[in-house]
mmCIF file of C-alpha atoms in Angstrom:
data_model
loop_
_atom_site.group_PDB
_atom_site.id
_atom_site.type_symbol
_atom_site.label_atom_id
_atom_site.label_comp_id
_atom_site.label_asym_id
_atom_site.label_seq_id
_atom_site.Cartn_x
_atom_site.Cartn_y
_atom_site.Cartn_z
ATOM 1 C CA MET A 803 63.919 157.527 -9.195
ATOM 2 C CA LYS A 804 62.117 154.241 -8.650
ATOM 3 C CA LEU A 805 58.918 154.637 -10.588
ATOM 4 C CA GLN A 806 56.897 152.174 -8.553
ATOM 5 C CA ALA A 807 57.655 153.939 -5.257
ATOM 6 C CA ALA A 808 56.580 157.240 -6.768
ATOM 7 C CA LEU A 809 53.359 155.761 -8.061
ATOM 8 C CA VAL A 810 52.473 154.256 -4.680
ATOM 9 C CA SER A 811 52.995 157.596 -2.951
ATOM 10 C CA LEU A 812 50.953 159.487 -5.513
ATOM 11 C CA VAL A 813 48.103 156.994 -5.348
ATOM 12 C CA LEU A 814 47.897 157.501 -1.581
ATOM 13 C CA ILE A 815 47.834 161.263 -2.066
ATOM 14 C CA GLY A 816 45.079 160.860 -4.640
ATOM 15 C CA LEU A 817 43.006 158.664 -2.368
ATOM 16 C CA THR A 818 43.238 161.223 0.421
ATOM 17 C CA SER A 819 42.031 163.967 -1.888
ATOM 18 C CA LEU A 820 39.174 161.855 -3.169
ATOM 19 C CA ALA A 821 38.052 161.138 0.376
ATOM 20 C CA PHE A 822 37.466 164.819 1.080
ATOM 21 C CA GLY A 823 36.246 166.084 -2.295
ATOM 22 C CA ASN A 824 36.227 169.714 -1.162
ATOM 23 C CA ASP A 825 34.896 172.582 -3.239
ATOM 24 C CA ASN A 826 36.578 175.979 -3.188
ATOM 25 C CA ASP A 827 35.001 179.037 -1.559
ATOM 26 C CA THR A 828 33.904 180.647 -4.817
ATOM 27 C CA GLY A 829 32.123 177.572 -6.105
ATOM 28 C CA PRO A 830 33.176 175.055 -8.744
ATOM 29 C CA ARG A 831 33.931 176.246 -12.255
ATOM 30 C CA THR A 832 32.117 174.497 -15.086
ATOM 31 C CA GLY A 833 32.476 174.414 -18.847
ATOM 32 C CA PHE A 834 35.598 174.148 -21.012
ATOM 33 C CA PHE A 835 38.782 175.772 -19.701
ATOM 34 C CA GLU A 836 42.539 175.379 -19.218
ATOM 35 C CA THR A 837 44.032 175.345 -15.750
ATOM 36 C CA ASP A 838 47.378 174.744 -14.059
ATOM 37 C CA ILE A 839 49.117 174.275 -10.722
ATOM 38 C CA THR A 840 52.692 173.646 -9.617
ATOM 39 C CA LEU A 841 53.715 170.277 -8.261
ATOM 40 C CA ARG A 842 54.587 171.975 -4.960
ATOM 41 C CA GLU A 843 51.111 173.511 -4.691
ATOM 42 C CA LEU A 844 49.436 170.219 -5.536
ATOM 43 C CA ILE A 845 51.208 167.740 -3.251
ATOM 44 C CA GLY A 846 53.219 169.919 -0.867
ATOM 45 C CA ALA A 847 56.870 170.932 -0.748
ATOM 46 C CA GLU A 848 58.176 167.744 0.850
ATOM 47 C CA ASN A 849 56.458 165.380 -1.564
ATOM 48 C CA ALA A 850 57.319 167.577 -4.549
ATOM 49 C CA ALA A 851 61.005 167.551 -3.590
ATOM 50 C CA SER A 852 61.042 163.751 -3.588
ATOM 51 C CA PHE A 853 59.864 163.709 -7.214
ATOM 52 C CA SER A 854 62.020 166.599 -8.430
ATOM 53 C CA ASP A 855 64.084 164.353 -10.707
ATOM 54 C CA VAL A 856 60.928 163.792 -12.755
ATOM 55 C CA ILE A 857 58.975 167.053 -12.407
ATOM 56 C CA ALA A 858 60.456 170.244 -10.952
ATOM 57 C CA PRO A 859 58.522 171.386 -7.847
ATOM 58 C CA ASP A 860 57.707 174.770 -9.383
ATOM 59 C CA GLU A 861 56.895 173.485 -12.856
ATOM 60 C CA LYS A 862 53.342 174.184 -13.955
ATOM 61 C CA LEU A 863 51.188 171.109 -14.479
ATOM 62 C CA LYS A 864 48.479 171.907 -17.012
ATOM 63 C CA TRP A 865 45.153 170.423 -18.074
ATOM 64 C CA LYS A 866 42.416 171.202 -20.580
ATOM 65 C CA ILE A 867 39.216 170.400 -18.746
ATOM 66 C CA TYR A 868 35.528 170.160 -19.427
ATOM 67 C CA VAL A 869 33.236 170.113 -16.381
ATOM 68 C CA PRO A 870 29.533 169.413 -16.987
ATOM 69 C CA LYS A 871 27.403 172.538 -16.716
ATOM 70 C CA THR A 872 25.052 170.627 -14.440
ATOM 71 C CA TYR A 873 27.773 169.689 -11.937
ATOM 72 C CA THR A 874 26.726 169.768 -8.299
ATOM 73 C CA PRO A 875 28.647 168.447 -5.266
ATOM 74 C CA SER A 876 25.594 166.448 -4.239
ATOM 75 C CA ARG A 877 25.982 164.320 -7.373
ATOM 76 C CA PRO A 878 29.547 162.936 -7.576
ATOM 77 C CA VAL A 879 31.002 163.238 -11.046
ATOM 78 C CA GLY A 880 33.012 160.749 -13.087
ATOM 79 C CA LEU A 881 36.428 161.501 -14.592
ATOM 80 C CA ILE A 882 38.313 160.636 -17.765
ATOM 81 C CA ALA A 883 42.004 161.480 -17.258
ATOM 82 C CA TYR A 884 43.446 161.587 -20.762
ATOM 83 C CA VAL A 885 46.882 161.864 -22.368
ATOM 84 C CA THR A 886 47.789 162.180 -26.029
ATOM 85 C CA HIS A 887 50.844 162.127 -28.279
ATOM 86 C CA SER A 888 50.766 165.938 -28.334
ATOM 87 C CA ASN A 889 52.041 168.474 -25.802
ATOM 88 C CA SER A 890 49.224 170.907 -26.541
ATOM 89 C CA TRP A 891 46.088 168.846 -27.214
ATOM 90 C CA GLY A 892 44.016 167.467 -24.337
ATOM 91 C CA GLY A 893 42.214 164.855 -26.415
ATOM 92 C CA SER A 894 38.756 166.361 -25.997
ATOM 93 C CA THR A 895 36.851 168.640 -28.357
ATOM 94 C CA ARG A 896 33.921 170.956 -27.719
ATOM 95 C CA LEU A 897 31.814 168.479 -29.669
ATOM 96 C CA TYR A 898 31.986 166.168 -26.623
ATOM 97 C CA ASN A 899 30.433 168.722 -24.259
ATOM 98 C CA ASP A 900 26.820 167.564 -24.603
ATOM 99 C CA VAL A 901 27.821 163.934 -24.066
ATOM 100 C CA LEU A 902 29.876 164.807 -20.991
ATOM 101 C CA ASP A 903 26.960 166.832 -19.624
ATOM 102 C CA GLU A 904 24.549 163.956 -20.127
ATOM 103 C CA LYS A 905 26.891 161.362 -18.637
ATOM 104 C CA ASN A 906 27.995 163.602 -15.728
ATOM 105 C CA ILE A 907 31.693 163.111 -16.349
ATOM 106 C CA ILE A 908 34.689 165.449 -16.376
ATOM 107 C CA TRP A 909 37.247 165.223 -19.177
ATOM 108 C CA ALA A 910 40.724 166.287 -18.026
ATOM 109 C CA GLY A 911 43.318 166.218 -20.800
ATOM 110 C CA VAL A 912 46.915 166.475 -19.655
ATOM 111 C CA ILE A 913 48.881 169.245 -21.388
ATOM 112 C CA GLY A 914 52.667 169.062 -21.709
ATOM 113 C CA ALA A 915 52.803 165.262 -21.640
ATOM 114 C CA GLY A 916 53.400 164.512 -25.309
ATOM 115 C CA SER A 917 55.433 161.673 -26.754
ATOM 116 C CA LYS A 918 58.705 163.628 -26.501
ATOM 117 C CA LYS A 919 58.414 163.804 -22.709
ATOM 118 C CA PRO A 920 60.094 161.095 -20.577
ATOM 119 C CA LEU A 921 57.768 158.229 -19.701
ATOM 120 C CA ASN A 922 57.961 158.837 -15.947
ATOM 121 C CA ALA A 923 56.911 162.468 -16.402
ATOM 122 C CA ARG A 924 53.942 161.448 -18.557
ATOM 123 C CA LEU A 925 52.848 158.813 -16.051
ATOM 124 C CA MET A 926 53.100 161.184 -13.099
ATOM 125 C CA ARG A 927 51.094 163.922 -14.786
ATOM 126 C CA LEU A 928 48.373 161.473 -15.689
ATOM 127 C CA LEU A 929 48.283 159.875 -12.252
ATOM 128 C CA LEU A 930 48.101 163.277 -10.565
ATOM 129 C CA THR A 931 44.982 164.194 -12.513
ATOM 130 C CA PRO A 932 42.401 162.752 -10.039
ATOM 131 C CA THR A 933 44.282 164.388 -7.155
ATOM 132 C CA PHE A 934 44.075 167.755 -8.883
ATOM 133 C CA ILE A 935 40.433 167.447 -9.935
ATOM 134 C CA ALA A 936 39.411 166.301 -6.454
ATOM 135 C CA ARG A 937 40.574 169.625 -5.013
ATOM 136 C CA ASN A 938 37.457 171.298 -6.408
ATOM 137 C CA TYR A 939 35.031 168.562 -7.423
ATOM 138 C CA VAL A 940 33.413 165.600 -5.692
ATOM 139 C CA LEU A 941 34.460 162.556 -7.701
ATOM 140 C CA ASP A 942 32.755 159.188 -7.926
ATOM 141 C CA PRO A 943 35.564 156.718 -7.132
ATOM 142 C CA GLU A 944 33.798 154.016 -9.162
ATOM 143 C CA ARG A 945 33.886 156.170 -12.302
ATOM 144 C CA LEU A 946 37.542 157.150 -12.530
ATOM 145 C CA TYR A 947 38.833 156.229 -15.982
ATOM 146 C CA VAL A 948 42.125 156.733 -17.772
ATOM 147 C CA GLY A 949 42.570 157.119 -21.495
ATOM 148 C CA GLY A 950 44.875 158.094 -24.287
ATOM 149 C CA ASN A 951 45.448 158.088 -28.009
ATOM 150 C CA SER A 952 48.439 156.986 -30.063
ATOM 151 C CA SER A 953 51.459 156.783 -27.715
ATOM 152 C CA GLY A 954 49.183 158.128 -24.986
ATOM 153 C CA ALA A 955 47.229 154.871 -25.182
ATOM 154 C CA HIS A 956 50.387 153.045 -24.059
ATOM 155 C CA VAL A 957 50.814 155.400 -21.091
ATOM 156 C CA ALA A 958 47.155 155.089 -20.132
ATOM 157 C CA ALA A 959 47.321 151.286 -20.327
ATOM 158 C CA MET A 960 50.335 151.218 -18.028
ATOM 159 C CA LEU A 961 48.363 153.067 -15.348
ATOM 160 C CA ALA A 962 45.135 151.199 -15.991
ATOM 161 C CA THR A 963 46.830 147.856 -15.406
ATOM 162 C CA SER A 964 49.183 148.891 -12.586
ATOM 163 C CA LYS A 965 46.684 150.963 -10.584
ATOM 164 C CA PRO A 966 43.291 149.315 -11.227
ATOM 165 C CA GLN A 967 42.209 150.143 -7.684
ATOM 166 C CA ILE A 968 42.235 153.815 -8.730
ATOM 167 C CA PHE A 969 41.302 153.714 -12.417
ATOM 168 C CA LYS A 970 38.283 151.461 -12.936
ATOM 169 C CA GLY A 971 38.549 151.427 -16.703
ATOM 170 C CA GLY A 972 40.474 152.566 -19.745
ATOM 171 C CA LEU A 973 39.728 154.163 -23.119
ATOM 172 C CA PHE A 974 42.517 153.386 -25.568
ATOM 173 C CA VAL A 975 42.281 155.120 -28.938
ATOM 174 C CA GLY A 976 44.899 153.013 -30.638
ATOM 175 C CA ARG A 977 47.124 150.097 -29.749
ATOM 176 C CA ALA A 978 47.866 149.808 -26.021
ATOM 177 C CA LEU A 979 50.773 147.952 -24.471
ATOM 178 C CA PHE A 980 50.117 144.443 -23.179
ATOM 179 C CA TRP A 981 51.971 142.794 -20.305
ATOM 180 C CA GLU A 982 52.879 139.658 -22.328
ATOM 181 C CA ASP A 983 53.956 136.709 -20.114
ATOM 182 C CA GLU A 984 54.335 138.621 -16.830
ATOM 183 C CA ALA A 985 50.853 139.536 -15.636
ATOM 184 C CA PRO A 986 50.447 142.539 -13.320
ATOM 185 C CA ALA A 987 50.524 141.745 -9.603
ATOM 186 C CA VAL A 988 47.013 143.217 -9.437
ATOM 187 C CA ILE A 989 45.661 141.151 -12.346
ATOM 188 C CA ASP A 990 42.563 140.139 -10.364
ATOM 189 C CA LEU A 991 41.561 143.801 -10.062
ATOM 190 C CA VAL A 992 42.360 144.420 -13.730
ATOM 191 C CA ARG A 993 39.955 141.614 -14.636
ATOM 192 C CA ARG A 994 37.143 143.313 -12.713
ATOM 193 C CA ASN A 995 37.487 146.578 -14.628
ATOM 194 C CA ARG A 996 36.347 147.593 -18.112
ATOM 195 C CA TYR A 997 38.395 148.589 -21.149
ATOM 196 C CA VAL A 998 37.545 150.045 -24.550
ATOM 197 C CA PHE A 999 39.823 149.941 -27.592
ATOM 198 C CA SER A 1000 38.978 151.943 -30.705
ATOM 199 C CA SER A 1001 40.426 152.502 -34.156
ATOM 200 C CA GLY A 1002 39.434 154.084 -37.423
ATOM 201 C CA SER A 1003 38.935 151.765 -40.369
ATOM 202 C CA SER A 1004 41.615 153.694 -42.293
ATOM 203 C CA ASN A 1005 44.152 153.451 -39.485
ATOM 204 C CA PRO A 1006 47.228 151.484 -40.674
ATOM 205 C CA ASP A 1007 47.508 150.121 -37.113
ATOM 206 C CA LEU A 1008 43.961 148.698 -37.149
ATOM 207 C CA LYS A 1009 45.034 145.059 -36.913
ATOM 208 C CA GLU A 1010 47.407 145.866 -34.065
ATOM 209 C CA VAL A 1011 44.619 147.578 -32.122
ATOM 210 C CA GLN A 1012 42.360 144.568 -32.627
ATOM 211 C CA ARG A 1013 45.140 142.252 -31.462
ATOM 212 C CA SER A 1014 45.641 144.373 -28.340
ATOM 213 C CA ALA A 1015 41.959 144.060 -27.431
ATOM 214 C CA ALA A 1016 42.060 140.323 -28.092
ATOM 215 C CA ALA A 1017 45.127 139.951 -25.856
ATOM 216 C CA TYR A 1018 43.243 141.536 -22.954
ATOM 217 C CA ARG A 1019 40.291 139.192 -23.425
ATOM 218 C CA ASN A 1020 42.567 136.161 -23.761
ATOM 219 C CA ALA A 1021 44.157 137.146 -20.432
ATOM 220 C CA GLY A 1022 40.772 136.885 -18.755
ATOM 221 C CA VAL A 1023 39.813 140.561 -18.888
ATOM 222 C CA GLU A 1024 36.231 139.762 -19.777
ATOM 223 C CA HIS A 1025 34.952 143.323 -20.019
ATOM 224 C CA THR A 1026 37.054 144.389 -23.000
ATOM 225 C CA GLU A 1027 35.490 145.883 -26.113
ATOM 226 C CA PHE A 1028 36.709 147.069 -29.481
ATOM 227 C CA PHE A 1029 34.869 149.480 -31.744
ATOM 228 C CA LEU A 1030 35.599 150.442 -35.302
ATOM 229 C CA MET A 1031 35.057 153.998 -36.533
ATOM 230 C CA PRO A 1032 34.369 154.004 -40.301
ATOM 231 C CA ASN A 1033 36.793 155.925 -42.528
ATOM 232 C CA VAL A 1034 38.717 157.491 -39.648
ATOM 233 C CA ALA A 1035 42.503 157.149 -39.542
ATOM 234 C CA ARG A 1036 44.059 158.395 -36.302
ATOM 235 C CA LYS A 1037 41.613 161.141 -35.438
ATOM 236 C CA ALA A 1038 39.669 161.575 -32.203
ATOM 237 C CA PRO A 1039 36.464 159.547 -31.888
ATOM 238 C CA THR A 1040 33.214 161.287 -32.745
ATOM 239 C CA PRO A 1041 30.801 162.187 -29.895
ATOM 240 C CA MET A 1042 28.661 159.139 -30.693
ATOM 241 C CA TYR A 1043 31.576 156.812 -30.014
ATOM 242 C CA ILE A 1044 32.608 158.682 -26.883
ATOM 243 C CA GLU A 1045 29.041 158.250 -25.608
ATOM 244 C CA LYS A 1046 29.141 154.519 -26.364
ATOM 245 C CA ALA A 1047 32.553 154.175 -24.715
ATOM 246 C CA ILE A 1048 31.408 155.907 -21.518
ATOM 247 C CA GLU A 1049 28.302 153.743 -21.359
ATOM 248 C CA TYR A 1050 30.430 150.624 -21.682
ATOM 249 C CA LEU A 1051 32.915 151.783 -19.042
ATOM 250 C CA ASP A 1052 30.005 152.584 -16.726
ATOM 251 C CA GLY A 1053 28.558 149.138 -17.313
ATOM 252 C CA THR A 1054 25.289 150.503 -18.652
ATOM 253 C CA SER A 1055 25.605 148.948 -22.110
ATOM 254 C CA GLY A 1056 26.771 145.715 -23.636
ATOM 255 C CA SER A 1057 28.796 145.232 -26.805
ATOM 256 C CA ILE A 1058 29.465 148.507 -28.619
ATOM 257 C CA GLY A 1059 31.171 147.547 -31.827
ATOM 258 C CA ASP A 1060 32.114 145.017 -34.438
ATOM 259 C CA GLU A 1061 35.455 143.387 -34.970
#
């Protein structure tokens, strides 16, 4: 399968879903929960068949989601679509709930997209996240962010820099891939968006994470920040840092960390 063709098709599907932002008849579910849907149910039989070499049409796509308790369709909600190195962990913790409530943002961690999965399958699951969330929630298209930790940071960066018209920012907990000498065709859009890199001070990859952030800035991505979490190796950021990251991605705060 040609990955780029698949991504273009899925982006169009996602945009259509975002344009409608329909809620279901029983009302939107809030709080912390796990949910799933088949590829066929999500994008239709014909589209699902065209991507069957990556994800089987009847395979369950799964997410661990937190929806703010105060969600209302009259107030469009932001989204962090997140992927990790693990098949079972969605990247969020219940400790984030208060921050997500305050910032009016959904966290949707992709399940079953760990580092042992093929890259195309991880990318597709992550890219499908806004399409899935938009089935039941009204999303703010200016607050759609993509994130990941460890190898998931690489996957998130690939989408953030190839589809910046969809994902307006990225949260990379770890070193994220850089495009080196061949800049993305959409580099002008990438430069308009906002990106946060983070690392624990005990992380052996700390210098690499800092170099990744510097590479983005050197490429003209002005709104790139790095923050250091004291005495944390490769663990998830604390709620305080998640709050700071969201504020930076939203453009409501300036510098959030020291290098």
